[in-house]
Short mmCIF file of C-alpha atoms and ligand atoms in Angstrom, two decimals:
data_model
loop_
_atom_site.label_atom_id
_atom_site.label_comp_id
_atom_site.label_asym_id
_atom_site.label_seq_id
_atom_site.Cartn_x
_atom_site.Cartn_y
_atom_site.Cartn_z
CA UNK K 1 -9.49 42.54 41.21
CA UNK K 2 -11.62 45.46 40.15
CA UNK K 3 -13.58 44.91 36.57
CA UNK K 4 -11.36 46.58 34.52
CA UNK K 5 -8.40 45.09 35.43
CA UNK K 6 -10.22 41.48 35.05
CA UNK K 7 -11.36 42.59 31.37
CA UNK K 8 -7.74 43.33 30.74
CA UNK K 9 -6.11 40.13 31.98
CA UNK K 10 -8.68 38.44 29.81
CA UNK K 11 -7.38 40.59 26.75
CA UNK K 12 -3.83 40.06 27.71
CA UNK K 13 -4.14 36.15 27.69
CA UNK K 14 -6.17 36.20 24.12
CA UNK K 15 -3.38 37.95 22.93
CA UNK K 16 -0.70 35.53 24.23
CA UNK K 17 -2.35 32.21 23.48
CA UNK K 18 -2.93 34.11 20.01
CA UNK K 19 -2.04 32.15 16.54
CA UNK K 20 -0.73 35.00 15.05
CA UNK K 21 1.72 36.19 17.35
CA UNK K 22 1.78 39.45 20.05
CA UNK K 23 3.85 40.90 17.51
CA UNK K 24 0.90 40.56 14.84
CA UNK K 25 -1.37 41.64 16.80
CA UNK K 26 -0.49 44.91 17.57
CA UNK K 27 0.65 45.61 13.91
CA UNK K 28 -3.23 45.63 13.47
CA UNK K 29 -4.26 47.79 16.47
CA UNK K 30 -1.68 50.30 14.89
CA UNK K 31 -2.96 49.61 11.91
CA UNK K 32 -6.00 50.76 13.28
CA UNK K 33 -4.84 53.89 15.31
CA UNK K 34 -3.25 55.02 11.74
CA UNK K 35 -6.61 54.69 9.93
CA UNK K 36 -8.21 56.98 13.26
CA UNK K 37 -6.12 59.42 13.36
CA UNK K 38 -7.30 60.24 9.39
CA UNK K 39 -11.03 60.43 10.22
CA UNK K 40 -12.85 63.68 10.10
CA UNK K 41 -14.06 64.53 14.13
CA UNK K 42 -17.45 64.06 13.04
CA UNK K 43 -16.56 60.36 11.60
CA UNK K 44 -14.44 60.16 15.02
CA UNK K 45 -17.83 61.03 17.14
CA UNK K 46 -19.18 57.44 16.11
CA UNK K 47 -15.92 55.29 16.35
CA UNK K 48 -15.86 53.01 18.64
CA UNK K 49 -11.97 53.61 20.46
CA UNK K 50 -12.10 50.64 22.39
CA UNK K 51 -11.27 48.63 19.18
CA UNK K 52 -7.83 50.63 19.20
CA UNK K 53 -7.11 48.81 22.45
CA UNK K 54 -8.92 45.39 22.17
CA UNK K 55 -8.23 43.23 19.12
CA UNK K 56 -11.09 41.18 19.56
CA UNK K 57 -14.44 43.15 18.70
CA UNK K 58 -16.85 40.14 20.95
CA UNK K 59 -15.21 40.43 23.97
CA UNK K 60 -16.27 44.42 26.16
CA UNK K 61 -17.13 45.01 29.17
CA UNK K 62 -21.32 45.62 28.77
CA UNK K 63 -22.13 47.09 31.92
CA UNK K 64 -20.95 49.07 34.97
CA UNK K 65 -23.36 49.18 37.20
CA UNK K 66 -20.75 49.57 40.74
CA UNK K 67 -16.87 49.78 39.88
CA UNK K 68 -16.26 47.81 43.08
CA UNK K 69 -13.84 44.86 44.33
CA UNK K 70 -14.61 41.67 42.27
CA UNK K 71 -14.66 38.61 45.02
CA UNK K 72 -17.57 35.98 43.09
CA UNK K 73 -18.52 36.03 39.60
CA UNK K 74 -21.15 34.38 37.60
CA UNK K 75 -20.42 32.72 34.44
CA UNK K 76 -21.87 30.91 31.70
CA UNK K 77 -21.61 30.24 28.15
CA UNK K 78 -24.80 32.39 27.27
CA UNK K 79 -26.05 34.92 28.95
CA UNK K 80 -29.52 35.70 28.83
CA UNK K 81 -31.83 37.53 31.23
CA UNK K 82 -33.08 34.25 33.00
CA UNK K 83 -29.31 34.44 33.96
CA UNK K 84 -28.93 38.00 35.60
CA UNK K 85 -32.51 37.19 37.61
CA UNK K 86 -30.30 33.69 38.86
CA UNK K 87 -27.43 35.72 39.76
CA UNK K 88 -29.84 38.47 41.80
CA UNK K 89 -31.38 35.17 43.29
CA UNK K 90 -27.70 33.41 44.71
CA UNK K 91 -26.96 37.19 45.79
CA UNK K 92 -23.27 38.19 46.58
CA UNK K 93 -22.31 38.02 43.19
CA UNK K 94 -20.30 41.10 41.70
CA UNK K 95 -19.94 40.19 38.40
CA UNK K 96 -21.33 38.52 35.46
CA UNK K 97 -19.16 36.70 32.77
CA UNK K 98 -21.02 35.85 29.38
CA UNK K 99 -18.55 33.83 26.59
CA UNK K 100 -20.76 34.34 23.92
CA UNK K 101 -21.52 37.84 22.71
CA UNK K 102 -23.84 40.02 23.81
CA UNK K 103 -24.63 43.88 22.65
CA UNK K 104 -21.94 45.44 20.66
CA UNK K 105 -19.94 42.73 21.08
CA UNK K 106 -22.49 40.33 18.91
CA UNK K 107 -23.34 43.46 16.88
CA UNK K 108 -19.55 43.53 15.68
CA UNK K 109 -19.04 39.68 16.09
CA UNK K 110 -17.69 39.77 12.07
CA UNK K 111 -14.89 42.03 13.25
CA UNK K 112 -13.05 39.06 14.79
CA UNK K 113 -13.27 36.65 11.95
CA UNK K 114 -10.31 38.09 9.97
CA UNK K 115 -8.72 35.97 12.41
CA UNK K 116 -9.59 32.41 10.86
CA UNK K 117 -7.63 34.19 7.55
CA UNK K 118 -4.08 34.11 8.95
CA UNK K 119 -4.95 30.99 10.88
CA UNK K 120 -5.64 29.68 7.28
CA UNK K 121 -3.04 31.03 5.73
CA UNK K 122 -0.72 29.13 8.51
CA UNK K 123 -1.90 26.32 7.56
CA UNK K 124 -1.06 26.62 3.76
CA UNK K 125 -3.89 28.37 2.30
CA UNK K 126 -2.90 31.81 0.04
CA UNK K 127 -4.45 34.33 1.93
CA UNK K 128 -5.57 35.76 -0.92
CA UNK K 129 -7.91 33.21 -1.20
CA UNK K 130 -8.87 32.86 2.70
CA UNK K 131 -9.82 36.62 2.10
CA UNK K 132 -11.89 35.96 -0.35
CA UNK K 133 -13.35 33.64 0.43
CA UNK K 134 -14.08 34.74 4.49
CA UNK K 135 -15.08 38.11 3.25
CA UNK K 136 -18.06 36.27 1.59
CA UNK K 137 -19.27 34.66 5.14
CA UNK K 138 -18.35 37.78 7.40
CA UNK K 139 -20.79 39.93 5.74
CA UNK K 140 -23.29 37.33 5.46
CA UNK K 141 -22.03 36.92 9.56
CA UNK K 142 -22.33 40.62 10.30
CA UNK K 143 -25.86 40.96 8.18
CA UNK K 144 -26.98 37.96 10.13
CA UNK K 145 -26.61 39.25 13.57
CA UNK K 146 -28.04 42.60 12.77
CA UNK K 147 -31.87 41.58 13.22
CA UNK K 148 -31.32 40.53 16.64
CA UNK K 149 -32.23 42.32 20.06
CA UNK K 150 -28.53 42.71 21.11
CA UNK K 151 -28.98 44.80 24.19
CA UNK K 152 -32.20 42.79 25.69
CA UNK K 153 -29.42 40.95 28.44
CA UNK K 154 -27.45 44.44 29.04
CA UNK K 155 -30.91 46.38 29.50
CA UNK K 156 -32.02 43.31 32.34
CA UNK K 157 -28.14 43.73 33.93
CA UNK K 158 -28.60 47.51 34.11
CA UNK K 159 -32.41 47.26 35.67
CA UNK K 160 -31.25 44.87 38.44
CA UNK K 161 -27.66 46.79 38.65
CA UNK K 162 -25.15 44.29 37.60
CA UNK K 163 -22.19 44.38 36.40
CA UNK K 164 -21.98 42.67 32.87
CA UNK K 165 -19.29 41.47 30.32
CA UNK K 166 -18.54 38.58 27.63
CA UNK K 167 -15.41 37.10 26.79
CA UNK K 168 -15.56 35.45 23.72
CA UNK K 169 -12.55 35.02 21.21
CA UNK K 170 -9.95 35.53 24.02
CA UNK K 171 -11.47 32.38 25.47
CA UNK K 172 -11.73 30.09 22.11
CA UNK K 173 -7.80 31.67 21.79
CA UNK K 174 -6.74 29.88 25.10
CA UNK K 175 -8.63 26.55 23.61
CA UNK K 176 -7.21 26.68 20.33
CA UNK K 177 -4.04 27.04 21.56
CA UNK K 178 -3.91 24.52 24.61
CA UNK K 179 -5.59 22.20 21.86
CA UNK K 180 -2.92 22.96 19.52
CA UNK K 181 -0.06 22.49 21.54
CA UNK K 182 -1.60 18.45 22.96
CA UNK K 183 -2.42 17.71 19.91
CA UNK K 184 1.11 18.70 18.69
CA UNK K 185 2.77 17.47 21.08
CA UNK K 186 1.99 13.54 20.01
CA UNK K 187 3.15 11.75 17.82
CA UNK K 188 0.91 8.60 17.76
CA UNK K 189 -2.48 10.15 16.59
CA UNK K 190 -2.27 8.10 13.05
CA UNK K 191 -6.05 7.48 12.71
CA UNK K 192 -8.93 9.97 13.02
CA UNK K 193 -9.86 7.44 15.90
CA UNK K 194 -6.84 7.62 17.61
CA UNK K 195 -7.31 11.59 17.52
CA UNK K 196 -10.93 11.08 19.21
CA UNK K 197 -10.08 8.35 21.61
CA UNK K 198 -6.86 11.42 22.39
CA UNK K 199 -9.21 14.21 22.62
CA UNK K 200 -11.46 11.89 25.32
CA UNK K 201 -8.69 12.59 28.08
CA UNK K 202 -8.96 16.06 28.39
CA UNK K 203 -11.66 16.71 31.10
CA UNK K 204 -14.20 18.38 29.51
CA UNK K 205 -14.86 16.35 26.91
CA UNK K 206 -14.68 12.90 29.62
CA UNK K 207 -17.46 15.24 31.19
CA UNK K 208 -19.13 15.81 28.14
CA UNK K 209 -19.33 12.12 27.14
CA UNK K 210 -21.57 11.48 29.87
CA UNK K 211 -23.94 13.94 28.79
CA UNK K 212 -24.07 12.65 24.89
CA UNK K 213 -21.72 15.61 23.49
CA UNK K 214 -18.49 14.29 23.59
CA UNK K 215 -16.53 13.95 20.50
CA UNK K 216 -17.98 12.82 17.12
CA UNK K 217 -16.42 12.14 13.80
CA UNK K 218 -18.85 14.11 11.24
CA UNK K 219 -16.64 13.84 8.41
CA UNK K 220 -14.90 11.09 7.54
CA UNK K 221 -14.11 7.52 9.85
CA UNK K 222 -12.21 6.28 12.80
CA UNK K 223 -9.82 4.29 10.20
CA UNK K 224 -8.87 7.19 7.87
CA UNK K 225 -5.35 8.29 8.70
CA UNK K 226 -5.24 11.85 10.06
CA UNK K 227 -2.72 13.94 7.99
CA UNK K 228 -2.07 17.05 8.36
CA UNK K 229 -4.17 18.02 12.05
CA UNK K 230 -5.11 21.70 11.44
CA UNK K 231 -7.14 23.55 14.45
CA UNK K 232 -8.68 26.04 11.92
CA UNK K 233 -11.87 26.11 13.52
CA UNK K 234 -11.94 26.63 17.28
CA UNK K 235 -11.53 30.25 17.60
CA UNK K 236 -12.57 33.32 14.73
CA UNK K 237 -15.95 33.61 15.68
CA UNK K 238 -17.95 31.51 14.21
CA UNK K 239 -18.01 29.13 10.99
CA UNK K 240 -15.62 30.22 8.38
CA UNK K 241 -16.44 29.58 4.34
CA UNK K 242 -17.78 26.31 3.72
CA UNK K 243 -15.83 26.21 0.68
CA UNK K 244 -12.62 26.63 2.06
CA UNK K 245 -12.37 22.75 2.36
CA UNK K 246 -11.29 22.43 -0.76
CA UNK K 247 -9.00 24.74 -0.50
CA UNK K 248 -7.47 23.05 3.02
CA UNK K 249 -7.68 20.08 0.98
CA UNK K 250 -5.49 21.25 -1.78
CA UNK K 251 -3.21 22.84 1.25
CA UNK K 252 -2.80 19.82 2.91
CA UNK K 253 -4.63 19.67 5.01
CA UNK K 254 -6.26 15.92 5.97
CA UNK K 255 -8.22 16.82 9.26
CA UNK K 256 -9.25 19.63 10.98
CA UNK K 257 -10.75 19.92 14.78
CA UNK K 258 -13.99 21.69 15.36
CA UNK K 259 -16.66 23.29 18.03
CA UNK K 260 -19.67 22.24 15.64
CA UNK K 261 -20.38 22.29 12.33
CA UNK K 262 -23.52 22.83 10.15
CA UNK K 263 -24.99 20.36 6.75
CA UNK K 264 -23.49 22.14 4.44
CA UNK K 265 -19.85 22.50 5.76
CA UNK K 266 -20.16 18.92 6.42
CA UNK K 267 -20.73 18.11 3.12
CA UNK K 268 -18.34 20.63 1.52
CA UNK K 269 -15.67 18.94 3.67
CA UNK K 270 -17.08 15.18 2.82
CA UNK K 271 -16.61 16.01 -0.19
CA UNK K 272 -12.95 17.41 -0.39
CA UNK K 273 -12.12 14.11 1.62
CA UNK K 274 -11.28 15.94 4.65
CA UNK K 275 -11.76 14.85 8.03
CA UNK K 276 -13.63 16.52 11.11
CA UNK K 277 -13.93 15.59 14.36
CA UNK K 278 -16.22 17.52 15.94
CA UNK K 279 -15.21 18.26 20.15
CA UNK K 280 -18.28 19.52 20.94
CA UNK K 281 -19.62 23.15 21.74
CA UNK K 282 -20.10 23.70 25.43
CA UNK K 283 -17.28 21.01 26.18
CA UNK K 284 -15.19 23.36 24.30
CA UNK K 285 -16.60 26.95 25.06
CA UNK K 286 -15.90 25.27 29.07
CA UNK K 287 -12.46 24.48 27.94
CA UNK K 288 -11.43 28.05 26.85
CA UNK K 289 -12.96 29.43 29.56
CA UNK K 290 -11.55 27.46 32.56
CA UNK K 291 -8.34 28.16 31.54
CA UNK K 292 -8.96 31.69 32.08
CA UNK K 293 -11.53 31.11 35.01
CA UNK K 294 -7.91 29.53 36.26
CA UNK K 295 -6.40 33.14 36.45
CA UNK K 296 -8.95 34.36 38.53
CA UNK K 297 -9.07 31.65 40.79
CA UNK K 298 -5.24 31.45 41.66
CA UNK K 299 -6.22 35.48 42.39
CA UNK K 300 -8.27 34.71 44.70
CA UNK K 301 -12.11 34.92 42.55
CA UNK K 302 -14.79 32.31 43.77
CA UNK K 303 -16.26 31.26 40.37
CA UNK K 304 -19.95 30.42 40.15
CA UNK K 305 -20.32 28.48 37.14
CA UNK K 306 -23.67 28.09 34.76
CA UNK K 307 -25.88 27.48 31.74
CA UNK K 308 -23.74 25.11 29.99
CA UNK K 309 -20.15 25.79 31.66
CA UNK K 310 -19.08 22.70 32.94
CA UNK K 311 -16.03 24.60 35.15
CA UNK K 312 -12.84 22.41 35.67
CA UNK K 313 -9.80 23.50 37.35
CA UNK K 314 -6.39 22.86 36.57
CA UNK K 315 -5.04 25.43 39.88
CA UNK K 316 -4.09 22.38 41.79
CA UNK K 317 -2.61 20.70 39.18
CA UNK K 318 0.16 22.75 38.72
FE1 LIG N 401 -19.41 28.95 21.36
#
């Protein structure tokens, strides 16, 4: 598989595993094509056209630095430059996978968080008030990641001629949605503890347990009953409004399923009475990821996992 065609098959499967639909999806790219095509050419000079293609702003390809034949990749859940000068040390590797942002990808990370609205509003909450309440945290999100050196990975990758990209919410799509569907498909998680003791099985979070970051309840105890199980906060970009618990609360919502979570959201949620149970970050970044590292495999892509992917496949499995 060349680069590009690896970028798009990661694109493609965000899309699918998607919580609003394909259908949805490309309502907004056209959405987006419509509001082009009415921008002055000087306005157009500065748009970025890849966003008419990709629905996810944090996942581009970074860095061409040899349009080749991909045969082993490099991939981690950050990044950094220690990373690229690993990859140059191994040798033989023609690629290099980041999931978290890096560049313009982090720069427009806020883009993607519109997301957690609909996901919200699936769950019960008037979007109206999602909106509102999200647009609050995206610009605090977007103002957040502007002081930081975006390109400082991209600059090493280009210097040491690498070829670079990150993958973010198309990955945390293809965990929400495998999480999703298990979860949905049982019928005996009654207690929050039944719903941790559940989420033990899957692989990556067996693997995490051994390493202290399996799953935690931060909200809430192993005897409350579940409720409604919403998986509002795997993929979107990062944490949504911590005072949309309430408002989940008030939708119906009696326990949601997270990556991590900071004080205050805890608190917001403690005190709405809502459950979380807290998977775990890398356990779940791994999650998303392997299921699309599982594409390349069965294509024939050795996969050189690192800093913080713990790679499992399901290939065989199947
Ligand atoms: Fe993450």
């Amino acid at each position: 598989m060349r680069i590009k065609e690896i970028y798009n098959l990661a694109i493609n499967m965000g899309i699918d595993a998607d919580f609003r639909g394909r259908k949805a999806v490309e309502n907004i790219l056209e959405r987006k094509r419509k509001k082009y095509e009415k921008l002055s050419e000087k306005e157009k000079e500065f748009f970025d056209k890849e966003i008419l293609k990709n629905p996810y702003s944090d996942s581009r390809i970074l860095n061409i630095a040899e349009d080749k034949e991909v045969k082993r990749i490099l991939i981690g859940i950050d990044i950094e430059p220690a990373e690229i000068l690993l990859a140059k040390e191994l040798g033989k590797i023609d690629l290099i996978i980041s999931h978290h942002p890096l560049g313009i990808a982090l720069a427009n990370l806020h883009d993607v968080m519109d997301l957690q609205c609909d996901i919200l509003n699936m769950y019960g909450v008037p979007i109206n008030i999602a909106e509102g309440l999200m647009k609050k945290k995206i610009s605090e999100v977007a103002r957040g990641v502007n002081r930081l050196n975006h390109q400082r990975t991209i600059d090493t990758a280009n210097l040491l001629d690498f070829n670079l990209m990150c993958l973010h919410t198309v990955c945390d799509n293809l965990a929400a949605r495998f999480l999703k569907d298990e979860v949905e498909a049982k019928n005996d998680l009654i207690r929050v503890g039944d719903l941790v003791e559940f989420l033990k099985t899957i692989p990556e979070y067996k693997k995490a347990m051994k390493i202290g970051a399996g799953p935690k309840i931060f909200a809430g105890n192993k005897e409350n009953r579940c409720g409604k199980i919403a998986l509002v906060e795997i993929t979107g970009g990062t944490e949504g409004s911590p005072k949309l618990y309430e408002k989940m609360a008030i939708a119906g919502i009696g326990t949601t399923v997270g990556m991590h979570i900071s004080e205050e959201h805890k608190k917001e949620a403690e005190s709405a009475n809502i459950n979380v149970v807290i998977a775990g970050h890398m356990s779940s970044d791994s999650l998303g990821v392997n299921l699309f590292l599982d594409e390349l495999e069965r294509r024939g892509i050795e996969v050189v996992p690192c800093s913080g992917l713990t790679r499992i496949s399901r290939v065989n499995k199947l």
